[in-house]
PDB file of C-alpha atoms in Angstrom:
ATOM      1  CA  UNK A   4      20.609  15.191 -30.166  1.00  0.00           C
ATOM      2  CA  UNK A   5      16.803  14.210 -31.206  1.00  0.00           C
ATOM      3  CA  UNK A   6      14.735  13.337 -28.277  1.00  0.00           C
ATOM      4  CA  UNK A   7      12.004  11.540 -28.471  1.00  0.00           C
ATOM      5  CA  UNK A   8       9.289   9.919 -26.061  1.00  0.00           C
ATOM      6  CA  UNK A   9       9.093   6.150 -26.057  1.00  0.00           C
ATOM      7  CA  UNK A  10       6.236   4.945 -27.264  1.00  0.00           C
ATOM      8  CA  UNK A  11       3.419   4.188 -24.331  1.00  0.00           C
ATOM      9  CA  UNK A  12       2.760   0.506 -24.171  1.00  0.00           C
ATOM     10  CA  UNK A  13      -0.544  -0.024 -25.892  1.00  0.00           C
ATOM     11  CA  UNK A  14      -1.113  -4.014 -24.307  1.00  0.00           C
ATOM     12  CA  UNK A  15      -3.750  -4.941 -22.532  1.00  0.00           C
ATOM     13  CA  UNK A  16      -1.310  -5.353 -19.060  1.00  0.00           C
ATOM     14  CA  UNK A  17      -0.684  -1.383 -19.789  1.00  0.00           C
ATOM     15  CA  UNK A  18      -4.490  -0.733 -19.515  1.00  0.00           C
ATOM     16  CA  UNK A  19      -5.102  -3.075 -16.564  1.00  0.00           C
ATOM     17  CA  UNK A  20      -2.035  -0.745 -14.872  1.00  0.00           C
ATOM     18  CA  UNK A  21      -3.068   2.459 -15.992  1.00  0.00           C
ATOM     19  CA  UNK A  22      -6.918   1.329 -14.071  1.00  0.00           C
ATOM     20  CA  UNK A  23      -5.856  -0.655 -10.882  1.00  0.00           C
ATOM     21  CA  UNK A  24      -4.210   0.305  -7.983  1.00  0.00           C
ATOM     22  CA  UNK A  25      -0.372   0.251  -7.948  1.00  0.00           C
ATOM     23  CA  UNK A  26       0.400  -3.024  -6.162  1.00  0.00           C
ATOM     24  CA  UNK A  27      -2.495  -5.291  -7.827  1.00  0.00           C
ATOM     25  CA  UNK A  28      -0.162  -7.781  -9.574  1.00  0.00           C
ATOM     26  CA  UNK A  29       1.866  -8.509  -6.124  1.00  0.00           C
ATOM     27  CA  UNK A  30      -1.815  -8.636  -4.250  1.00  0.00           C
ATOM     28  CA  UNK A  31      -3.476 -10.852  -6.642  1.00  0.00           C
ATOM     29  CA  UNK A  32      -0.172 -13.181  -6.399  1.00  0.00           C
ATOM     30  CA  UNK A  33      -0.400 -13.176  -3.010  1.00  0.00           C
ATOM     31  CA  UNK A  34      -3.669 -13.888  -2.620  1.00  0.00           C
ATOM     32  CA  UNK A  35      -3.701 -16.717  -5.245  1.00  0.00           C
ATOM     33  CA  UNK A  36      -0.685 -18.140  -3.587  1.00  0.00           C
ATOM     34  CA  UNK A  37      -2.341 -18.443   0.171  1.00  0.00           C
ATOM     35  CA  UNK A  38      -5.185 -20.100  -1.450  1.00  0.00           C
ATOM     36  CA  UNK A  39      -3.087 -22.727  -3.535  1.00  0.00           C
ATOM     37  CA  UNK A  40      -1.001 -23.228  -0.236  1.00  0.00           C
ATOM     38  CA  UNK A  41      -3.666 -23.452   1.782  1.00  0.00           C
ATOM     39  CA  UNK A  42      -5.594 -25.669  -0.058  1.00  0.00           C
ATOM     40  CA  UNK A  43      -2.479 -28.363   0.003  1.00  0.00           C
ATOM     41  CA  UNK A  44      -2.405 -28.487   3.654  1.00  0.00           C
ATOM     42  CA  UNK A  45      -4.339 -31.328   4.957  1.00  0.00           C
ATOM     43  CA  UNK A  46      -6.208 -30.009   7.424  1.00  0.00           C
ATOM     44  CA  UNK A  47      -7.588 -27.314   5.450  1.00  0.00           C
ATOM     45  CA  UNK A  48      -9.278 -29.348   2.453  1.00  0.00           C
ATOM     46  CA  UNK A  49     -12.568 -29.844   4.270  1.00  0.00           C
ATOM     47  CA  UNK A  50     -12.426 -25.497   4.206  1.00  0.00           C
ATOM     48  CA  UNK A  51     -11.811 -24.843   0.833  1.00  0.00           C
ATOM     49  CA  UNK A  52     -14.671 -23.046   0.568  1.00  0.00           C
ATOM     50  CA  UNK A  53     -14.637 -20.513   3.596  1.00  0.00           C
ATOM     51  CA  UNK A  54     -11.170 -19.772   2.596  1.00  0.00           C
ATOM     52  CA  UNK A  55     -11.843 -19.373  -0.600  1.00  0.00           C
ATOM     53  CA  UNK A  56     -14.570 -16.952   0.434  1.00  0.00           C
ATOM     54  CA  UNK A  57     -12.425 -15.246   2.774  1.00  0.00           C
ATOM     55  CA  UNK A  58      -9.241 -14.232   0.607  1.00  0.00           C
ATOM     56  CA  UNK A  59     -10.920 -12.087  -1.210  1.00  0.00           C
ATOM     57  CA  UNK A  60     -12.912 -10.205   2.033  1.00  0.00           C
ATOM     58  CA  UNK A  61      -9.257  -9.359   3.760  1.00  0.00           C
ATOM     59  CA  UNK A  62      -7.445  -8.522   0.217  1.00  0.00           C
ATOM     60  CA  UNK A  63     -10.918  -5.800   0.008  1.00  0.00           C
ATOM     61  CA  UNK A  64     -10.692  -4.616   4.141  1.00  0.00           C
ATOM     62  CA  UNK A  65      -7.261  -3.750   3.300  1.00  0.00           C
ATOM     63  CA  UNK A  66      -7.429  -1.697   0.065  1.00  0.00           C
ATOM     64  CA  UNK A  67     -10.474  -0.331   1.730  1.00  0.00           C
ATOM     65  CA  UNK A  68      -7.546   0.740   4.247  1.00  0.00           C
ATOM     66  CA  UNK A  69      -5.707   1.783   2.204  1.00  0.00           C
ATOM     67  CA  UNK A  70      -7.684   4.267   0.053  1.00  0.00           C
ATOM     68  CA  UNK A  71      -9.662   5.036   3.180  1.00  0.00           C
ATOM     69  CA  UNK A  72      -6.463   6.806   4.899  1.00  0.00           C
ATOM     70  CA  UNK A  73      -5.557   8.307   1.302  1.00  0.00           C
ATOM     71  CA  UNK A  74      -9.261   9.439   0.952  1.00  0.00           C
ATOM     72  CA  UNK A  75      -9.460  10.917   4.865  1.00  0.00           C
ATOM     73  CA  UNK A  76      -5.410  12.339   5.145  1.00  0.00           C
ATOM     74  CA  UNK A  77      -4.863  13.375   1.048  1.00  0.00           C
ATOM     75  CA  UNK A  78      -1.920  15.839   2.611  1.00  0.00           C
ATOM     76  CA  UNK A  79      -0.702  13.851   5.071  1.00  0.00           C
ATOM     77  CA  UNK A  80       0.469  10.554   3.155  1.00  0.00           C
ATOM     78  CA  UNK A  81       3.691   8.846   4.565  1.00  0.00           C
ATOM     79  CA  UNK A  82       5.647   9.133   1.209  1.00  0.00           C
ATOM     80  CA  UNK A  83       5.054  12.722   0.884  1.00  0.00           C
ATOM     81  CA  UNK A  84       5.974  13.187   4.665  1.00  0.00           C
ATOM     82  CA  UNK A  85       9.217  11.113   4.198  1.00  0.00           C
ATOM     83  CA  UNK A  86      10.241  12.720   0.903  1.00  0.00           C
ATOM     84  CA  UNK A  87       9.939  16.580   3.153  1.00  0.00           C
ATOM     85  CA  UNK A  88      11.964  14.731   6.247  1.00  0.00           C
ATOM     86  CA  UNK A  89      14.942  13.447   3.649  1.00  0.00           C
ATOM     87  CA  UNK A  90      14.633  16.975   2.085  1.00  0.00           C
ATOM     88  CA  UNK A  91      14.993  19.102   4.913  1.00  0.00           C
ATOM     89  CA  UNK A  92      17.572  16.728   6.409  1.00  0.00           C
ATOM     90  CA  UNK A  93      19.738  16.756   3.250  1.00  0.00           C
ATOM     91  CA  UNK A  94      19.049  21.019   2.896  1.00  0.00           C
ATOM     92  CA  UNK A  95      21.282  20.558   6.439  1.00  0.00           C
ATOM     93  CA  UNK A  96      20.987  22.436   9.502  1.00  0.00           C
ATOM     94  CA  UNK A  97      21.265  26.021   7.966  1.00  0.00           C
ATOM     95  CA  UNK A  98      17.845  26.052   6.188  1.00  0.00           C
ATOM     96  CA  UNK A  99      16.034  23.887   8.578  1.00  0.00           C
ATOM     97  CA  UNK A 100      16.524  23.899  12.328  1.00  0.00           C
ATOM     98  CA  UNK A 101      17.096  20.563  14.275  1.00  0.00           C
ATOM     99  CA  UNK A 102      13.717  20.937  15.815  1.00  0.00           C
ATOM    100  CA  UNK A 103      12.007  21.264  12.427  1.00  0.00           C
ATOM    101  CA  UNK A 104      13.480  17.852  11.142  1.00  0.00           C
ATOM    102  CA  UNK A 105      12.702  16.121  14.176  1.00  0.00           C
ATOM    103  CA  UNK A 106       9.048  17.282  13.419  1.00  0.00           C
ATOM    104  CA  UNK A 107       9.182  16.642  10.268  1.00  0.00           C
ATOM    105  CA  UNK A 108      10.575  12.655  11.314  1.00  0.00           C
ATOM    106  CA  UNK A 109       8.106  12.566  13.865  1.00  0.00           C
ATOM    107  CA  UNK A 110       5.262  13.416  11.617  1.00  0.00           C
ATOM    108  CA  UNK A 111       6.151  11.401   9.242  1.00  0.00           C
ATOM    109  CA  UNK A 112       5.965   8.195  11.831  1.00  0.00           C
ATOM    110  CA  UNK A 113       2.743   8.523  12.819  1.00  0.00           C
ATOM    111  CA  UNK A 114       1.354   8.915   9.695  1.00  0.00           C
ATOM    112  CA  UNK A 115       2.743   5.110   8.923  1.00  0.00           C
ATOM    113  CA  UNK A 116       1.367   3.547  11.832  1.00  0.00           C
ATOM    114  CA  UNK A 117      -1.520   5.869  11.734  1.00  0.00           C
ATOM    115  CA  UNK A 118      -1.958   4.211   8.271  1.00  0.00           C
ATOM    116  CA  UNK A 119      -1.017   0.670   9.951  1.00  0.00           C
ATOM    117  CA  UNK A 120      -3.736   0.987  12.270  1.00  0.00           C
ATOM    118  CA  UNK A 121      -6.234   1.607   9.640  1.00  0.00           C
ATOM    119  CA  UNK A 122      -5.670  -0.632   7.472  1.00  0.00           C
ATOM    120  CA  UNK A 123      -5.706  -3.396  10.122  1.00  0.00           C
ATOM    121  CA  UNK A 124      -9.103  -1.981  11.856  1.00  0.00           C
ATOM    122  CA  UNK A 125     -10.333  -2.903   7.834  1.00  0.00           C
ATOM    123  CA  UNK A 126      -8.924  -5.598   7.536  1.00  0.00           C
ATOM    124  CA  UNK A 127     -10.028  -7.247  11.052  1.00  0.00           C
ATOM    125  CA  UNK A 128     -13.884  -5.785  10.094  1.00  0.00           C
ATOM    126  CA  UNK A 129     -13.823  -7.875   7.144  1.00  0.00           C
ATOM    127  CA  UNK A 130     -12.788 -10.952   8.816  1.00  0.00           C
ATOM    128  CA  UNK A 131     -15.397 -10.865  11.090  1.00  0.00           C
ATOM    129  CA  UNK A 132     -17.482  -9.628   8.891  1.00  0.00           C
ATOM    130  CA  UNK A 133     -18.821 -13.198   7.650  1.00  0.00           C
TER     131      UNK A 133
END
């Protein structure tokens, strides 16, 4: 049987993936979508503009977040943590020792809230940032 690689997509959506972070369809969405719903609530038409001009400051505090605590913890990333828990608990008690995948779960918590409480010390700098 011939095996062959499919063809890379060549598009300009391809390139715009390839060069942005991973989630940037889903946070420009989101961010679009807050602005078009909050510009339809009546109270908020008179603020157009400060919302408008704050949208984008929180969507930057939290990438800056983000790639902050990937920039200052490159070894200790939650996915990498959780893929060594589910490994070692999965390998079963004969190769790891209960006390090991315990560790390994409790290491792999505090690296998602230590992550959690990064990205919202960004994200609250921003917002009071102007």
């Amino acid at each position: 049987m011939d095996e062959t690689k499919p063809a890379a997509p060549s598009g300009i959506m391809a390139k715009l993936d390839s060069a942005l972070p991973r989630m940037w369809k889903e946070w420009l969405i989101t961010a679009l979508l807050i602005v078009v719903l909050l510009f339809f609530v009546g109270s908020a038409i008179d603020r157009v503009g400060v919302i408008i001009g704050k949208v984008p400051l929180l969507t930057i505090g939290g990438l800056l977040g983000y790639y902050g605590d990937r920039g200052l913890f490159p070894y200790a990333r939650p996915g990498d943590l959780q893929n060594a828990w589910i490994d070692a608990r999965n390998a079963g008690f004969a190769a790891f020792p209960e006390s090991e995948i315990a560790l390994l779960a409790n290491a792999f918590n505090t690296a998602c809230i230590r992550r959690a409480i990064i990205v919202a010390a960004c994200v609250l700098g921003a917002a009071l940032a102007a």
